[in-house]
Structures are given as structure tokens and as C-alpha cells.
Coordinates of C-alpha atoms in Angstrom, one line a residue:
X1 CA 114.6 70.7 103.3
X2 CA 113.1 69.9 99.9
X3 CA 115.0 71.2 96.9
X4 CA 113.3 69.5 93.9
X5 CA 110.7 71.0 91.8
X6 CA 107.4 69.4 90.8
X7 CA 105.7 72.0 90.0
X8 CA 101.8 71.9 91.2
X9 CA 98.9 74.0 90.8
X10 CA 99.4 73.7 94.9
X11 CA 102.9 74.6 94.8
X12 CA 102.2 77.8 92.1
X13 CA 99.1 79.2 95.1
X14 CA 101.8 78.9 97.6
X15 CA 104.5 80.6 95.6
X16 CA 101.8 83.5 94.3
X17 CA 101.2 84.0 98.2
X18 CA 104.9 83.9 99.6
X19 CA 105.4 86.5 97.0
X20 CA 102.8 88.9 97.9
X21 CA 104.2 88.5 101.8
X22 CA 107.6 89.0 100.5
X23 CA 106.3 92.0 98.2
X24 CA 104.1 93.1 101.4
X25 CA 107.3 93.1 103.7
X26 CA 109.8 94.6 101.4
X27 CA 107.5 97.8 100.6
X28 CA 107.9 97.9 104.5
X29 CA 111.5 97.9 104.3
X30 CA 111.9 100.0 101.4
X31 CA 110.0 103.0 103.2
X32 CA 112.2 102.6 106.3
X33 CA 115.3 102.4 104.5
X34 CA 114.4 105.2 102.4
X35 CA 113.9 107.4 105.8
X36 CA 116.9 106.1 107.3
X37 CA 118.8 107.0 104.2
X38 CA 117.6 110.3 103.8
X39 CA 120.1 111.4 106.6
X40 CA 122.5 110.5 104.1
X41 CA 124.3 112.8 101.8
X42 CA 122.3 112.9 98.7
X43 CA 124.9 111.3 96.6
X44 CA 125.2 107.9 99.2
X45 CA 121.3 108.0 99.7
X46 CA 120.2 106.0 96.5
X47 CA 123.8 103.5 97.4
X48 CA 122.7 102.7 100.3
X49 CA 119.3 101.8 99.2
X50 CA 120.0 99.4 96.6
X51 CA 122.9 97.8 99.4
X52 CA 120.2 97.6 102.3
X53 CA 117.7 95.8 100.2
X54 CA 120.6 93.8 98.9
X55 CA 121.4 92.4 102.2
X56 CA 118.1 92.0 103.6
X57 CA 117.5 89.6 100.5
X58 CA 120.6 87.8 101.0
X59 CA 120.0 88.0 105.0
X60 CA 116.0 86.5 104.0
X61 CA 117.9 83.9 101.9
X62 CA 120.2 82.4 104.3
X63 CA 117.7 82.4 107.4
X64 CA 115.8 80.1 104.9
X65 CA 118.8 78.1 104.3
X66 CA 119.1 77.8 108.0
X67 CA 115.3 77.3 108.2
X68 CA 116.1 74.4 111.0
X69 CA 117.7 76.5 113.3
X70 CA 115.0 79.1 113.3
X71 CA 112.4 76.8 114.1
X72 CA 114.8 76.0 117.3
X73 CA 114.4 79.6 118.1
X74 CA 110.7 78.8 119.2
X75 CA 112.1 76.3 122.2
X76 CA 111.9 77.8 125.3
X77 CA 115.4 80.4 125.9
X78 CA 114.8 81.5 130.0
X79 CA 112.2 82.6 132.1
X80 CA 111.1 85.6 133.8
X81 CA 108.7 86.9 136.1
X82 CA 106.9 83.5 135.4
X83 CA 106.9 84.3 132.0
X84 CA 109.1 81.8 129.1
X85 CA 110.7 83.5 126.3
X86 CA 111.9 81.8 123.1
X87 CA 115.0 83.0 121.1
X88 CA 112.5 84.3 118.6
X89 CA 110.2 86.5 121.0
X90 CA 113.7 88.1 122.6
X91 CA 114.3 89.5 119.1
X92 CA 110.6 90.6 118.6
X93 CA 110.9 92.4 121.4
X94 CA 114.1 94.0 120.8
X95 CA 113.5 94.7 116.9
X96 CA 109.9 95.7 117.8
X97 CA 111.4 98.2 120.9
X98 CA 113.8 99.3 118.0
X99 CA 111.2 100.1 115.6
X100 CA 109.2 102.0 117.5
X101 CA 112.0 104.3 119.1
X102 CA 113.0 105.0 115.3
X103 CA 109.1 106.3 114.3
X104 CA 108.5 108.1 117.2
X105 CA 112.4 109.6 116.5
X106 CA 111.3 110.8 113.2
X107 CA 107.6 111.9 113.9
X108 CA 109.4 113.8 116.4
X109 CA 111.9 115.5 114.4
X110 CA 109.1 116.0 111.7
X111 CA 107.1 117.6 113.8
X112 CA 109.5 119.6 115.2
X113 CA 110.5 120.7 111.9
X114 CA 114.3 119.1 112.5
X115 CA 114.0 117.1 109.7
X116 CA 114.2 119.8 106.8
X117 CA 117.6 120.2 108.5
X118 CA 118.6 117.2 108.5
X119 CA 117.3 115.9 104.9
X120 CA 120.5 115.1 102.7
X121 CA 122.9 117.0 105.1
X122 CA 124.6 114.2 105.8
X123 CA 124.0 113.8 109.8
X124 CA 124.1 110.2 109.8
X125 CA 127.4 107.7 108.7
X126 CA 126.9 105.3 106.2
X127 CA 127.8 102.3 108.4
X128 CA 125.3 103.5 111.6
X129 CA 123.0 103.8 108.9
X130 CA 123.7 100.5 107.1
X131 CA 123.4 99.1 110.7
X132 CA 119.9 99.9 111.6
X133 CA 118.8 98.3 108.1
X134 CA 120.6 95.1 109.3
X135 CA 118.6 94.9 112.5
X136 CA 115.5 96.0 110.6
X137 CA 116.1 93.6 108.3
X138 CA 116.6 90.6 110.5
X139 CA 113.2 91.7 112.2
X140 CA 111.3 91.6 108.9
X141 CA 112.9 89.0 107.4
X142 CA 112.5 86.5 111.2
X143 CA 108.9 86.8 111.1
X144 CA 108.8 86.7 106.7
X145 CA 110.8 82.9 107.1
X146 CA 109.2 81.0 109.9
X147 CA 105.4 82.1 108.5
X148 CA 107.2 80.5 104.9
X149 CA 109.1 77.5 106.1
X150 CA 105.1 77.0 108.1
X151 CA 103.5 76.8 104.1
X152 CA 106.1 75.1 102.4
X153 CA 109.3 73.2 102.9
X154 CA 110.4 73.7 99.0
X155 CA 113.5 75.6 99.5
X156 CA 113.4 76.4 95.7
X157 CA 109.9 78.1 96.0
X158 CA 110.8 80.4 98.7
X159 CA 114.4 81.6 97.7
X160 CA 112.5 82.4 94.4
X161 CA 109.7 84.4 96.1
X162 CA 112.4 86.2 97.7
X163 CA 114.7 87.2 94.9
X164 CA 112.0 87.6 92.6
X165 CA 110.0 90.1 94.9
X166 CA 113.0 91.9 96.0
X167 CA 114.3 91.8 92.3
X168 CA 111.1 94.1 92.1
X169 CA 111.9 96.5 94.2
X170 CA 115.4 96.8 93.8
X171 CA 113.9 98.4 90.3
X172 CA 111.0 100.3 92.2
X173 CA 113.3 101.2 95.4
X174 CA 114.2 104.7 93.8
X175 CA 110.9 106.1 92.9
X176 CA 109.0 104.8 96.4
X177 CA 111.4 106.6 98.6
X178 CA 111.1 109.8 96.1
X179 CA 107.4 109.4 96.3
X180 CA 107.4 109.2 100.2
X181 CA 110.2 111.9 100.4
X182 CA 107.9 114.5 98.4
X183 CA 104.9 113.8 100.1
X184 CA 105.0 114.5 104.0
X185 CA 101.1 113.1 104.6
X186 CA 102.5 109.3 103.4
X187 CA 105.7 109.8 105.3
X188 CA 104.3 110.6 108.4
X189 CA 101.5 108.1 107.5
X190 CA 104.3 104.9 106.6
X191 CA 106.1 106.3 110.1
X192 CA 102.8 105.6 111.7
X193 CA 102.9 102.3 110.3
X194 CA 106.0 101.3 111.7
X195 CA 105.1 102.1 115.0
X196 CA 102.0 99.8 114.6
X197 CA 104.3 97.8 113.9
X198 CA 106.9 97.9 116.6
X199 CA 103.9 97.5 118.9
X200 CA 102.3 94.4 117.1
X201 CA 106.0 92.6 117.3
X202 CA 106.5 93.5 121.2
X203 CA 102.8 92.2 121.8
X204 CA 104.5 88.9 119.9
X205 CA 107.2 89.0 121.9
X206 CA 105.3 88.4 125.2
X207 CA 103.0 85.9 124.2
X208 CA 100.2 87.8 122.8
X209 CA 99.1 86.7 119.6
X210 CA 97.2 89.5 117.1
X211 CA 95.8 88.5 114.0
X212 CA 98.0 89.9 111.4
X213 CA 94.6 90.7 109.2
X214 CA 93.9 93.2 112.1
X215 CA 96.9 95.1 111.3
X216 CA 97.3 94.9 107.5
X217 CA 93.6 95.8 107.1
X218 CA 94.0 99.1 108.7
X219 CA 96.8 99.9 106.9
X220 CA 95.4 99.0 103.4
X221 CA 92.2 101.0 104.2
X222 CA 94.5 104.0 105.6
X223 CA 96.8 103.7 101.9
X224 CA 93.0 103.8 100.4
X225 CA 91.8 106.9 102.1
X226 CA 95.5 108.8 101.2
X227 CA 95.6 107.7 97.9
X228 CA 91.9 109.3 97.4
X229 CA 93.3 112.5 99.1
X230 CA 96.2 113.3 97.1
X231 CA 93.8 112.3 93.9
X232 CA 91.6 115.2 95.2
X233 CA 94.5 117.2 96.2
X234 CA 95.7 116.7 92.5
X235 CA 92.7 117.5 90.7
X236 CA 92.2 120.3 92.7
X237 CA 95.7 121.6 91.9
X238 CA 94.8 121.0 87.8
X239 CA 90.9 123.2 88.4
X240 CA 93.1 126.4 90.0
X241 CA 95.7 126.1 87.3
X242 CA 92.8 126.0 84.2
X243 CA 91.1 128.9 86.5
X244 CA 94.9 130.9 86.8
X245 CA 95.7 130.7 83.2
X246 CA 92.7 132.5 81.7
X247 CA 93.4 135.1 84.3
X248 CA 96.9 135.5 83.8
X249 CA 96.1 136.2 79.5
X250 CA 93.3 138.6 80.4
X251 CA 95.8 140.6 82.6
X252 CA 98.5 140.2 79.9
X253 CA 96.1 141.9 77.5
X254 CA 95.7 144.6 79.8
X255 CA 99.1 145.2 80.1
X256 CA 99.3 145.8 76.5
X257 CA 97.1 148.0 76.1

């Protein structure tokens, strides 16, 4: 582990691109939190967003700390049906399973129409709840610290990436999950998401690598193409209020006379 800090033009590209991963993944973990949360009593929801991303920072932080160990989680752990797993593709597998029983949980319930029952009505304890960010966060944050430690062994570069990034959405947590909350096309849309990504990290798990460009372009394009719908949805909600108001004077004057 290298703590000093010679700073490099080299050194600055690496920390400008661990901090767009670490940006990248904690948007990610925001938008899960925020629907985990949101089974929460409204007055614990916004707590136990800022203490989720909390931990997964300090969780992010210490696996880098510990950056040795989790390169010994790539040695072979047991085989099985003539197939090796490795410490690290176990917990793909498992985190991946996880994530992907917890999207097609809440597409479920949304298209069921359980969830407007269950927003804010406090179905959920804050510990299970606080639970399934931990294991969400050690998912995320496995995958975020062996692709770092892989560009960089300055310990100092990526703790900063991390506290910086999350520092960001600590401030930024609030109004994503209020955003995602109010608009059911980009929840179900981020759930859809995290079942491509529970899928990508099983695949992982057993050996089978996927470019990780062949996921995130998708997704960006998707974000582009609901982004341009909710601008047209807007505008079109501005053209039928201009139309409605000249309507609702002429009818006015009528009234009155």
C-alpha cells in the first residue's frame, strides 16, 4: 500500500476516473436505498439514508484498507460440479441473487399496486432495513475496490475518491430519492436497472465475464430516452395550462355577466 502523495498529471486522470466510478456506483446505491427506505415511516426515511450511505463509505474505506485481503478473495475457495469458485464470485452470486429478488419484489408490488400501501407506512424495521443496505453495500462496494486497488495502489487517491464522491451525495441523497419517489416511469426504470444488475454480478460469479461498457451503455442511453420523456411530458403539461387559463378568464367573464 502506497500512502504518499506525488501528485502527477497520471495520478490526477486516475483520481478524476475512480471518482466518476465511485459517483457512478453510489447513484446506484442511493436509488436502492432510497426504495428500501421508503418502507420506512416518513420521519426515519431521510435517517436512514444519510446512515446507509454513511456506512457504505466507511464499509468502501476499510475494504480498501484491507485491499490485500480482497485480492486473496480471487484464490480459488472450493469446487463444484467441475466448476472453482473464489471468495469473491460466492459473494457475486449471493449479492447478485439478492439484488435481483429485491427488483423483481418491488416491480412486483408496484405493479400490483401494493406499494401505494406500503409507501411511508412503516412495514419495514429500521434494522432489516439498515441490513439489506449493508449487504448491498458490500456488493457495490467489492466490485468498486478490487477494479481501484487494479488502477492504483495510492491508498490516499482512492479513500479520497470515496469520501469526496460520497460527500456528494450525502448532499444530493435527499432530492434523488424525492425525484425517483415522484416519478414512477424512473422508479420502475432504476428497479430495472438493478435487476440488470443482479444478473450481470451472478454471470460474474460463475465465470462469465461481460464487458461492463455493455451494461452502463444501455443504461445511460435508457436515462437519455426518460430524461427526453419527462422534458416532453413537462412541456406538454406548461401548453395545456397556457391553453386552460384563457379558458378559465373567458368563462369567469361569463359568469359575471
Amino acid at each position: 500500500m502506497d500512502f504518499s502523495l506525488d501528485i502527477t498529471p497520471d495520478l490526477l486522470a486516475v483520481f478524476a476516473t475512480l471518482f466518476v466510478l465511485e459517483l457512478v456506483l453510489g447513484v446506484d446505491n442511493v436509488i436502492f436505498i432510497s426504495i428500501l427506505t421508503n418502507k420506512l415511516p416518513k420521519e426515519q426515511q431521510n435517517k436512514a439514508r444519510i446512515l446507509g450511505l454513511a456506512l457504505a463509505m466507511v464499509l468502501r474505506i476499510g475494504l480498501v484498507l484491507v485491499a490485500g485481503w480482497i485480492i486473496t478473495l480471487e484464490n480459488e475457495l472450493f469446487a463444484l460440479f467441475g466448476m472453482s469458485f473464489s471468495g469473491k464470485e460466492v459473494i457475486l452470486i449471493l449479492g447478485g441473487t439478492f439484488l435481483l429478488y429485491k427488483a423483481v419484489k418491488e416491480i412486483h408490488h408496484k405493479v400490483e399496486g401494493h406499494e401505494e400501501e406500503q409507501s411511508g407506512a412503516g412495514t419495514a424495521t429500521f434494522a432489516a432495513v439498515l441490513g439489506q443496505i449493508l449487504i448491498m453495500d458490500l456488493v457495490f462496494s467489492l466490485d468498486s475496490v478490487i477494479t481501484a486497488v487494479g488502477m492504483t495502489t495510492n491508498m490516499i487517491v482512492i479513500i479520497t475518491a470515496v469520501v469526496v464522491s460520497f460527500g456528494l451525495l450525502l448532499f444530493a441523497a435527499r432530492h434523488i430519492a424525492d425525484f425517483v419517489n415522484r416519478h414512477p416511469t424512473v422508479k420502475m426504470l432504476a428497479l430495472s436497472f438493478l435487476m440488470l444488475i443482479g444478473v450481470f454480478l451472478i454471470a460474474e460469479g460463475f465465470g462469465v465475464h461481460i464487458e461492463k461498457a455493455f451494461i452502463y451503455g444501455p443504461m445511460v442511453f435508457a436515462v437519455i430516452v426518460e430524461a427526453l420523456n419527462l422534458w416532453a411530458a413537462a412541456r406538454a403539461k406548461k401548453r395545456r395550462e397556457r391553453t386552460a387559463a384563457p379558458a378559465a378568464d373567458a368563462q369567469a367573464v361569463e359568469a359575471d355577466k
